[in-house]
mmCIF file of C-alpha atoms in Angstrom:
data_model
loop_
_atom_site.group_PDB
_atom_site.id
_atom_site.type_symbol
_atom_site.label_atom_id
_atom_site.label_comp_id
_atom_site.label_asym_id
_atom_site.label_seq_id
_atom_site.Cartn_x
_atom_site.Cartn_y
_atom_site.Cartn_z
ATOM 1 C CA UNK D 1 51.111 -1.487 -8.827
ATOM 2 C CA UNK D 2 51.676 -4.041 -6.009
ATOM 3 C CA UNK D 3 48.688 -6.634 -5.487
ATOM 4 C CA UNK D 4 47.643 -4.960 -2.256
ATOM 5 C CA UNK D 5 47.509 -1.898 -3.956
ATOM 6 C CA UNK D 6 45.512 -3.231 -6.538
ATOM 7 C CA UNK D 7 43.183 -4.648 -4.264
ATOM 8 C CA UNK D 8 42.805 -1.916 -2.060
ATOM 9 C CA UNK D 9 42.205 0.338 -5.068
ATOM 10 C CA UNK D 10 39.584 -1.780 -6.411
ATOM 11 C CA UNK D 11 37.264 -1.479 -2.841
ATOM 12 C CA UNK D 12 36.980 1.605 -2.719
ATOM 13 C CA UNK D 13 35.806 2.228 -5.451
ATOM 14 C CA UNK D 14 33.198 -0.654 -4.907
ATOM 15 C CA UNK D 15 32.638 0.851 -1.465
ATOM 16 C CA UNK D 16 29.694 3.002 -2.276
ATOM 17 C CA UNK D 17 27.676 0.397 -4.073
ATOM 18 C CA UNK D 18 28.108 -2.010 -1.299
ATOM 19 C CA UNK D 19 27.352 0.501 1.135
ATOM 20 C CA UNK D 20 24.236 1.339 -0.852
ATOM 21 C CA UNK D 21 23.369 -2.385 -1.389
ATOM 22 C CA UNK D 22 24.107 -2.847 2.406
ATOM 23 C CA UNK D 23 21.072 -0.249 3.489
ATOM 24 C CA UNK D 24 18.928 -1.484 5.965
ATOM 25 C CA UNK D 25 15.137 -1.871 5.123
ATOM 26 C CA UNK D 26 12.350 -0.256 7.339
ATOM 27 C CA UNK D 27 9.283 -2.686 7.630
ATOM 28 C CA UNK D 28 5.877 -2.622 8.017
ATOM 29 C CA UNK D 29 2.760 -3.483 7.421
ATOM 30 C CA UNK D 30 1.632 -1.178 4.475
ATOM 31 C CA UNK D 31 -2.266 -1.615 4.691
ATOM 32 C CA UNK D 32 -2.517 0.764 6.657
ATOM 33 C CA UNK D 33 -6.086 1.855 8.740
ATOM 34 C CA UNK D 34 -7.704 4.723 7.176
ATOM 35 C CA UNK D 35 -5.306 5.175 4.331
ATOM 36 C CA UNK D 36 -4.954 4.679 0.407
ATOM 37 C CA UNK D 37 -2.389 4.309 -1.624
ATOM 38 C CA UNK D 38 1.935 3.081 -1.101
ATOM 39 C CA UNK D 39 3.078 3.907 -4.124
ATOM 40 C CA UNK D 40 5.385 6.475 -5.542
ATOM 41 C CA UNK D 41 8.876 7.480 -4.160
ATOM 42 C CA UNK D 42 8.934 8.236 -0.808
ATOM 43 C CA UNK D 43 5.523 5.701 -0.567
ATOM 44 C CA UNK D 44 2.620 8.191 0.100
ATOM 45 C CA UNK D 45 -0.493 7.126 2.080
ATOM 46 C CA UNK D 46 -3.949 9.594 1.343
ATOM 47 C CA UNK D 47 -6.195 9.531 4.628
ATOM 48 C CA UNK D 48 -9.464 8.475 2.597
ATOM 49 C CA UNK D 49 -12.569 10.358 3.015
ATOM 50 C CA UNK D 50 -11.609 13.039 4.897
ATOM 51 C CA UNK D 51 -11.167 17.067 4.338
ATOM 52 C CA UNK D 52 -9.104 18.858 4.739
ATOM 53 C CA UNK D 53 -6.951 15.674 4.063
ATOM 54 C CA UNK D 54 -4.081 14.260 5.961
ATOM 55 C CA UNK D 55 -0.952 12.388 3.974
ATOM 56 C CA UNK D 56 1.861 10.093 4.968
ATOM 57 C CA UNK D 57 4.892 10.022 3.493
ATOM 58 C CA UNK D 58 7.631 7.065 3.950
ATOM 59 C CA UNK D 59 11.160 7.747 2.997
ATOM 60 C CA UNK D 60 13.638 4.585 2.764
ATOM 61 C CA UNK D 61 17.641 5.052 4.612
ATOM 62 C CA UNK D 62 19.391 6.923 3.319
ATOM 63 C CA UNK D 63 22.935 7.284 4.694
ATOM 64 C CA UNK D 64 23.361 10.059 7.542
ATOM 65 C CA UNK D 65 26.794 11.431 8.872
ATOM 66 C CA UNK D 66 27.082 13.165 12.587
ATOM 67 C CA UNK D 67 24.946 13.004 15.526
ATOM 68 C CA UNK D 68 21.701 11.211 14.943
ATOM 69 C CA UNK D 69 19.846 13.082 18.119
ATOM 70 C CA UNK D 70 21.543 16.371 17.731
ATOM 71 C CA UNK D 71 20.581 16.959 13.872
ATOM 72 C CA UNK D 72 16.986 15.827 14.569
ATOM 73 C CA UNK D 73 16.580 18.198 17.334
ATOM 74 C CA UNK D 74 18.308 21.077 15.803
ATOM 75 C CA UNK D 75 16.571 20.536 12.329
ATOM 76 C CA UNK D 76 14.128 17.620 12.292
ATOM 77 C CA UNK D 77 16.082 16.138 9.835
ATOM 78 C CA UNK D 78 13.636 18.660 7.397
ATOM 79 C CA UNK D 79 16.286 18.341 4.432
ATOM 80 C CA UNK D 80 16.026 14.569 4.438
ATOM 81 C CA UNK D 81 12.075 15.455 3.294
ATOM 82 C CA UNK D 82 10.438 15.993 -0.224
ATOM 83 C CA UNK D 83 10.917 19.807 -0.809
ATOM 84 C CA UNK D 84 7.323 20.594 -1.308
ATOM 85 C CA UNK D 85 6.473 19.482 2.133
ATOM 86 C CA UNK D 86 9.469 20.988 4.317
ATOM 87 C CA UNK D 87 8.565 23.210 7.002
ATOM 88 C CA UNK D 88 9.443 26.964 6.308
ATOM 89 C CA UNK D 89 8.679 27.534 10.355
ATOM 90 C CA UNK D 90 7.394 26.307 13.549
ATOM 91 C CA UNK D 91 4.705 28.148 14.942
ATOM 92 C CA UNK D 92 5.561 26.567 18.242
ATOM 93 C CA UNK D 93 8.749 24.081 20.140
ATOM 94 C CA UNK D 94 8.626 20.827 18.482
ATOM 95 C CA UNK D 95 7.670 17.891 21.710
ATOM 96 C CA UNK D 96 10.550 15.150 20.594
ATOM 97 C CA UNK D 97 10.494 11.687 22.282
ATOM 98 C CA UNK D 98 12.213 8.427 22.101
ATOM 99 C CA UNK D 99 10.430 5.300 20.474
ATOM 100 C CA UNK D 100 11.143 1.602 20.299
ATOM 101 C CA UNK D 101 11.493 0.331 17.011
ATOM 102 C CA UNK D 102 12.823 -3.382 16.569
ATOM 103 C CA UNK D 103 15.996 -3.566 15.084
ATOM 104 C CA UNK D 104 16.746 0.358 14.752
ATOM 105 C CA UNK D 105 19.733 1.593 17.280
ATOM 106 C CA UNK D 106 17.898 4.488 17.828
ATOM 107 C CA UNK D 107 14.424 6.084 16.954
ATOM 108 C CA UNK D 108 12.749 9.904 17.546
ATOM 109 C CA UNK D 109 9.377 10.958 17.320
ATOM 110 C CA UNK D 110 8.540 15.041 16.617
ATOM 111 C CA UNK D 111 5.269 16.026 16.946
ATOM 112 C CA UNK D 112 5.186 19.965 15.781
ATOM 113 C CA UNK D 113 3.098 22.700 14.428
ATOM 114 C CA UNK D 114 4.175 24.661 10.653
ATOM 115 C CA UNK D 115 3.814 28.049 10.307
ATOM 116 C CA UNK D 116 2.406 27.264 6.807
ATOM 117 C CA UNK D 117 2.203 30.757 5.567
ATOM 118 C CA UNK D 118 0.249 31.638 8.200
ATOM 119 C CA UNK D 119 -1.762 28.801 8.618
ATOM 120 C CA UNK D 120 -0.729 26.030 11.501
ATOM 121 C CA UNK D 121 -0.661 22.474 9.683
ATOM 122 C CA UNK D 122 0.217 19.750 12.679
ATOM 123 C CA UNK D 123 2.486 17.242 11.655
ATOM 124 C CA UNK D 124 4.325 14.025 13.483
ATOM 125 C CA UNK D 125 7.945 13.285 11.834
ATOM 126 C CA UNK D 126 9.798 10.043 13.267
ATOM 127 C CA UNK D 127 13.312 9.006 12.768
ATOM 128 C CA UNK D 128 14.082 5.857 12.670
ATOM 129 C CA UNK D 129 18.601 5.266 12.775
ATOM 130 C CA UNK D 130 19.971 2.047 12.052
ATOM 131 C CA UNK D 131 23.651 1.370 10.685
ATOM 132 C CA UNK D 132 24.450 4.633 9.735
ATOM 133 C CA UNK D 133 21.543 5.737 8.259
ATOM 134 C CA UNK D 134 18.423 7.344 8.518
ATOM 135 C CA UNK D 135 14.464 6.149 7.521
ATOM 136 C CA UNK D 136 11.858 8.899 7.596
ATOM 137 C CA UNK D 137 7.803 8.560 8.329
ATOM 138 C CA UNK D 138 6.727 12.182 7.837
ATOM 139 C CA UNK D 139 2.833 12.694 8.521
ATOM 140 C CA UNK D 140 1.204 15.519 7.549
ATOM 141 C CA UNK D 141 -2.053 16.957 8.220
ATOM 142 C CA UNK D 142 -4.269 20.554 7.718
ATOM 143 C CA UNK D 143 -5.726 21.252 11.164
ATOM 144 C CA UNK D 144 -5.679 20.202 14.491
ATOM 145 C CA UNK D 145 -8.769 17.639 13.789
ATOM 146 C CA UNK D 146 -7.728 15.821 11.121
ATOM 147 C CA UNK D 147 -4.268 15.137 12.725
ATOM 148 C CA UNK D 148 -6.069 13.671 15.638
ATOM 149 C CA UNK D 149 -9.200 11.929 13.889
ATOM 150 C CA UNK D 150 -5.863 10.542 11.355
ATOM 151 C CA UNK D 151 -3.526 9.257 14.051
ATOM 152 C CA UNK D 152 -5.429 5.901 14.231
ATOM 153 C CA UNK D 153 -3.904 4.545 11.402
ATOM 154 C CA UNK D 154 -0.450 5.871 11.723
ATOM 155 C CA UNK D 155 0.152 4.815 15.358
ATOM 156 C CA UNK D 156 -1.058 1.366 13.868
ATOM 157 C CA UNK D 157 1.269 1.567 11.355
ATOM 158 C CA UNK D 158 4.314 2.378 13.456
ATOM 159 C CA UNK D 159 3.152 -0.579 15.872
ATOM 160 C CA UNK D 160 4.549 -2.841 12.891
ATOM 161 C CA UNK D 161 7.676 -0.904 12.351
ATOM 162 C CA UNK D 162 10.751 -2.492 12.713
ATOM 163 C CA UNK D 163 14.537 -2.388 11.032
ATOM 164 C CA UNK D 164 15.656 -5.587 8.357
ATOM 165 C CA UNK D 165 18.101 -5.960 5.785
ATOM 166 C CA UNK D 166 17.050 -6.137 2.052
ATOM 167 C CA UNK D 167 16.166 -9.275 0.668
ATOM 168 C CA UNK D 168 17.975 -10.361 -2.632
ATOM 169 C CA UNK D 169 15.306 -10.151 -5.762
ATOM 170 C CA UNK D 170 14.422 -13.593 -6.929
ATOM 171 C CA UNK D 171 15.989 -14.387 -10.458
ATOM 172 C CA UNK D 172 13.102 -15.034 -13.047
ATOM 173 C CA UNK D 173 13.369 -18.384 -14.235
ATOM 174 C CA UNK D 174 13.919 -19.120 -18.100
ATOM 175 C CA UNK D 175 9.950 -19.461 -18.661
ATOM 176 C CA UNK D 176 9.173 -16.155 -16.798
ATOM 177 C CA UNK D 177 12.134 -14.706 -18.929
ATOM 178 C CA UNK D 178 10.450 -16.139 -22.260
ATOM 179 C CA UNK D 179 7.176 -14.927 -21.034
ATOM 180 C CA UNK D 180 8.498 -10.878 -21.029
ATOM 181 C CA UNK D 181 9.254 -11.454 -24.827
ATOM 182 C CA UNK D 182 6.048 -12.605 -25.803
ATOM 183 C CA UNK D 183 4.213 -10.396 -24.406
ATOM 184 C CA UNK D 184 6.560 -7.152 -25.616
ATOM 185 C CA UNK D 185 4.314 -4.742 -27.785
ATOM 186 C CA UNK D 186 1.349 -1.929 -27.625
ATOM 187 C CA UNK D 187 -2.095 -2.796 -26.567
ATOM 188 C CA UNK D 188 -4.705 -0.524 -27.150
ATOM 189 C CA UNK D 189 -8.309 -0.129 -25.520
ATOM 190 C CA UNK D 190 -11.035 2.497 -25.181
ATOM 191 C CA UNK D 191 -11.501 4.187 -21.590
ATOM 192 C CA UNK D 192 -12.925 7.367 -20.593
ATOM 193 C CA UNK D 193 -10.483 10.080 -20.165
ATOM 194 C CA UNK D 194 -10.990 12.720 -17.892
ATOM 195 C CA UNK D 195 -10.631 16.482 -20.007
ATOM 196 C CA UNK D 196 -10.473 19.866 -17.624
ATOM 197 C CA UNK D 197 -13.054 22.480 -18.964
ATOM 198 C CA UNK D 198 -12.023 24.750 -21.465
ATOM 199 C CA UNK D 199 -13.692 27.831 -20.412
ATOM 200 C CA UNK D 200 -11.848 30.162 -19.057
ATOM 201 C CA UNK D 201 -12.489 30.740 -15.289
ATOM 202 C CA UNK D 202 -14.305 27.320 -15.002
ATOM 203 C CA UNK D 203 -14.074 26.284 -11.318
ATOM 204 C CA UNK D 204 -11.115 24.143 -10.696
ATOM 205 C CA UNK D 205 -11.021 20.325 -11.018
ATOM 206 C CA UNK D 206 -14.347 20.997 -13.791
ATOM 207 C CA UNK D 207 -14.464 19.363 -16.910
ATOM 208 C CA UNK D 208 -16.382 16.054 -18.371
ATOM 209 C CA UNK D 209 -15.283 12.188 -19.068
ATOM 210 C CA UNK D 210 -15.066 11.032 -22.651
ATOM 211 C CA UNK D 211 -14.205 8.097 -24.999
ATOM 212 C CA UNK D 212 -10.430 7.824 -25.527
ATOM 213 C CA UNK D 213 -7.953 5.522 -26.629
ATOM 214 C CA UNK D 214 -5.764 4.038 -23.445
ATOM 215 C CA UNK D 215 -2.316 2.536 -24.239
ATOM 216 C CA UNK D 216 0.059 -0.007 -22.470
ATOM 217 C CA UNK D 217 3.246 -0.556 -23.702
ATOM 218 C CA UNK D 218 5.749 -3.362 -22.296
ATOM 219 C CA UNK D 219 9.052 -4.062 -23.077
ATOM 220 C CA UNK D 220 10.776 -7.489 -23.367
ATOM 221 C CA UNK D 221 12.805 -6.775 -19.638
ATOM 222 C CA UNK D 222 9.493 -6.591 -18.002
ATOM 223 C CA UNK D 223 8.781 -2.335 -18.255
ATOM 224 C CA UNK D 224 5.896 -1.184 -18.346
ATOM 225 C CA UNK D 225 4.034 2.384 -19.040
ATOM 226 C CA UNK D 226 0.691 3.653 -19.241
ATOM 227 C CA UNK D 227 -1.632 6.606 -20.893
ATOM 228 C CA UNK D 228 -3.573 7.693 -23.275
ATOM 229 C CA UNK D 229 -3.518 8.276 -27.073
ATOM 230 C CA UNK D 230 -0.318 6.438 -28.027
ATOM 231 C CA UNK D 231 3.333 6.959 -26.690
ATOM 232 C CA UNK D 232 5.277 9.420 -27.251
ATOM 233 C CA UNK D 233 8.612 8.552 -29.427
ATOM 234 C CA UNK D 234 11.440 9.625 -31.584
ATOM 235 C CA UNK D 235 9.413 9.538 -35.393
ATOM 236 C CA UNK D 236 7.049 7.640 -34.231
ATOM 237 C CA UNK D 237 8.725 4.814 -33.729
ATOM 238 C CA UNK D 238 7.896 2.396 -30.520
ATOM 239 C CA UNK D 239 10.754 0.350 -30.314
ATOM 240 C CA UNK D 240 12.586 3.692 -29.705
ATOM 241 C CA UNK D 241 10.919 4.599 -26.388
ATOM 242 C CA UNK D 242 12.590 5.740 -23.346
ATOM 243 C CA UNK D 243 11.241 3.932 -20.308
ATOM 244 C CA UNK D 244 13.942 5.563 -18.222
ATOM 245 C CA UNK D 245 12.793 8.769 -18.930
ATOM 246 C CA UNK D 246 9.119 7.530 -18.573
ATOM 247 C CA UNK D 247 9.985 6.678 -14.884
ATOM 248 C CA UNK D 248 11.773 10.151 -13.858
ATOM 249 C CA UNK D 249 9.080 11.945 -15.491
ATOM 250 C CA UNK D 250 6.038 10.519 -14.750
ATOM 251 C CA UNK D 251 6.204 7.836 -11.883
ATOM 252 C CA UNK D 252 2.568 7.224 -11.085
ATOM 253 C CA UNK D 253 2.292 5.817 -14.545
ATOM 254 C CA UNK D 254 5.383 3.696 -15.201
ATOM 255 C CA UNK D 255 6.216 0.592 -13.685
ATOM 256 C CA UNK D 256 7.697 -3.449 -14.044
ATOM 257 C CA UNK D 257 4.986 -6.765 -15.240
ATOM 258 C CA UNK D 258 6.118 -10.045 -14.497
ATOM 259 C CA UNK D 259 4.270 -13.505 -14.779
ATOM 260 C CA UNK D 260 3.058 -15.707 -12.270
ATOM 261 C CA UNK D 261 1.348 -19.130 -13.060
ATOM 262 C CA UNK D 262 -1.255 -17.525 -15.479
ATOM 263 C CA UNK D 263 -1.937 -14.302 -14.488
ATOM 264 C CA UNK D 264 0.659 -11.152 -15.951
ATOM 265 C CA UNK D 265 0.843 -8.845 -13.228
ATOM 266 C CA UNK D 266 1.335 -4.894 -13.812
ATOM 267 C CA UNK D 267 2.817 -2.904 -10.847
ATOM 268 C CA UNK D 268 3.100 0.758 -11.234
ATOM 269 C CA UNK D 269 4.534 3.473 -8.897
ATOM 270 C CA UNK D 270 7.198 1.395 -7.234
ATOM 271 C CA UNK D 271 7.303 3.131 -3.446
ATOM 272 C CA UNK D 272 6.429 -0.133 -0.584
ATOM 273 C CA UNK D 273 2.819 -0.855 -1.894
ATOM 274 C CA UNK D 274 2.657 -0.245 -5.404
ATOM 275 C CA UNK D 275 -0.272 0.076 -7.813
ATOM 276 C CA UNK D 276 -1.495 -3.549 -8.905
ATOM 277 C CA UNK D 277 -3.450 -4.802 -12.642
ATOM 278 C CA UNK D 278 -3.592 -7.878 -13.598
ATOM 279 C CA UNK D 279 -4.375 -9.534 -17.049
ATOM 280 C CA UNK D 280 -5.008 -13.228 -18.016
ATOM 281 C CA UNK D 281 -1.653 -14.704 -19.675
ATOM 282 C CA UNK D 282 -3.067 -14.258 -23.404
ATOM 283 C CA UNK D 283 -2.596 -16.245 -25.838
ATOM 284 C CA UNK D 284 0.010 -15.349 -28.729
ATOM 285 C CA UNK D 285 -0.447 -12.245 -30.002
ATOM 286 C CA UNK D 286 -3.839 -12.502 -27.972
ATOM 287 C CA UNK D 287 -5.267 -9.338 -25.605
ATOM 288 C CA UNK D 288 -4.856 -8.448 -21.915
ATOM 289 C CA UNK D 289 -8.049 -7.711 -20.299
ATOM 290 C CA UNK D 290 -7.381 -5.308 -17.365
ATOM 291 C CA UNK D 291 -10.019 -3.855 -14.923
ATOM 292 C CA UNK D 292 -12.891 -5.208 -17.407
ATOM 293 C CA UNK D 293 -11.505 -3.552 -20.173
ATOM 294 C CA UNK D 294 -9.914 -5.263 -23.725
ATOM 295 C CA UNK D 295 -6.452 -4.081 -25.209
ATOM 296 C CA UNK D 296 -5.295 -5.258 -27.942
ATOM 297 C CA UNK D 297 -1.749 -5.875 -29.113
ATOM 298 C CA UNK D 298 -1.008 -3.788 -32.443
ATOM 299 C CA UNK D 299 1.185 -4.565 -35.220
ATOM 300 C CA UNK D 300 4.156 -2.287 -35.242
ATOM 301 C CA UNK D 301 5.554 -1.267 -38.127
#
């Protein structure tokens, strides 16, 4: 094989990671009025106090092929959503317009009604293009009051949009590195555990708090995963636990620690604003002490 061969062999099949690495980044100011939460993949916002409840959802760019404009008018881009929030139906003509959004070649906003088996749930989707690909902000709300008394926030929120390229992650320095391995092992605390009611036809969401064990387990590359009771592994044996799997399976309790200075810091969920704990740097073999509460590291067999 000739060296241009060779060569030319060699990027494309690097092509799609560069591509990928190459995504453009939607930003924005993730503290958003109103709202709770960030975490979780796409990042999902909870309106707080409020019934029936609005959500917003933030998907990252993904790659899109064809006509930008046409697509989103055709099919509001519905397949680029979470399937447990696509539309079935529109109870009515979506009302699409054009928005600004620093840095993006192009940008829609839908603002539509679901035919939600029968029920209309109102619901603003925007589209934000840049480079070839696609960013979604999907918001999502039960009735005609809550989308309006909700807006606030969101329109804030899209006020601090705009379109970046990702930032290279910061290599941990030797220390930090050293820091991972130390820390590496099962702490153990007491916290109340919510339990569901046992009787049968109990009214949903019953059931009582009570004294349990709460784990945290971290790894010596700086993974991290929550629960209660103890982890679950192949005979019982810690060192063979699957974080990858923890991730895919349960999100909302796995995550990455690093240290800074003297504080260990725990972030679970991933998504733009993920969940935050933090610990004291213990000493060797020493406790963290998260949210007021002590774990202790175990000896593993």
């Amino acid at each position: 094989m000739s060296l241009v061969r060779a060569v030319c062999a060699l990027l494309l099949c690097l092509s799609p990671v560069a591509a990928l690495a190459q995504l453009p980044v939607l930003k924005f100011n993730p503290k958003i009025p109103g709202y709770e939460g960030g975490s979780g993949d796409p990042s999902t916002w909870v309106a707080e106090n409020t019934y029936p409840g609005a959500i917003l959802y933030v998907y990252p760019f993904r790659v899109l092929s064809g006509d930008f404009a046409g697509q989103f008018r055709r099919t509001l881009l519905r397949d680029l959503v979470s399937k447990d929030v696509q539309e079935a139906g529109l109870a009515q003509p979506a009302s699409i317009e054009p928005l600004q959004i620093s840095g993006a070649d192009a940008a829609l906003a839908a603002r539509f009604v679901e035919d939600y088996w029968g029920t209309p749930r109102h619901r603003l989707r925007i589209a934000v293009l840049a480079r070839g690909a696609v960013a979604i902000v999907d918001y999502v709300s039960h009735d005609a009051d809550s989308f309006q008394r909700n807006l606030y926030g969101v329109s804030e929120m899209v006020k601090t949009m705009s379109v970046g390229a990702q930032q290279a992650a910061t290599p941990q320095t030797a220390p930090q590195l050293a820091a991972l391995k130390s820390l590496a092992g099962l702490y153990l605390g007491s916290a109340l555990q919510f339990v569901p009611s046992p009787v049968l036809g109990a009214t949903p969401g019953a059931g009582s708090w009570m004294p349990g064990t709460r784990f945290y387990l971290l790894s010596p590359d700086g993974k991290v995963y929550r629960g209660y009771g103890l982890p679950k592994t192949p005979d019982a044996d810690i060192s063979r636990f699957d974080f990858e799997k923890a991730r895919l399976e349960d999100p909302y309790n796995s995550g990455v620690f690093i240290v800074e200075g003297r504080r260990v810091i725990l972030r679970f969920g991933g998504g733009v604003a993920p969940e935050e704990q933090t610990s004291g740097v213990p000493r060797a073999g020493g406790p963290l002490e998260i949210n007021g509460t002590t774990y202790k590291l175990q000896p593993l067999k």
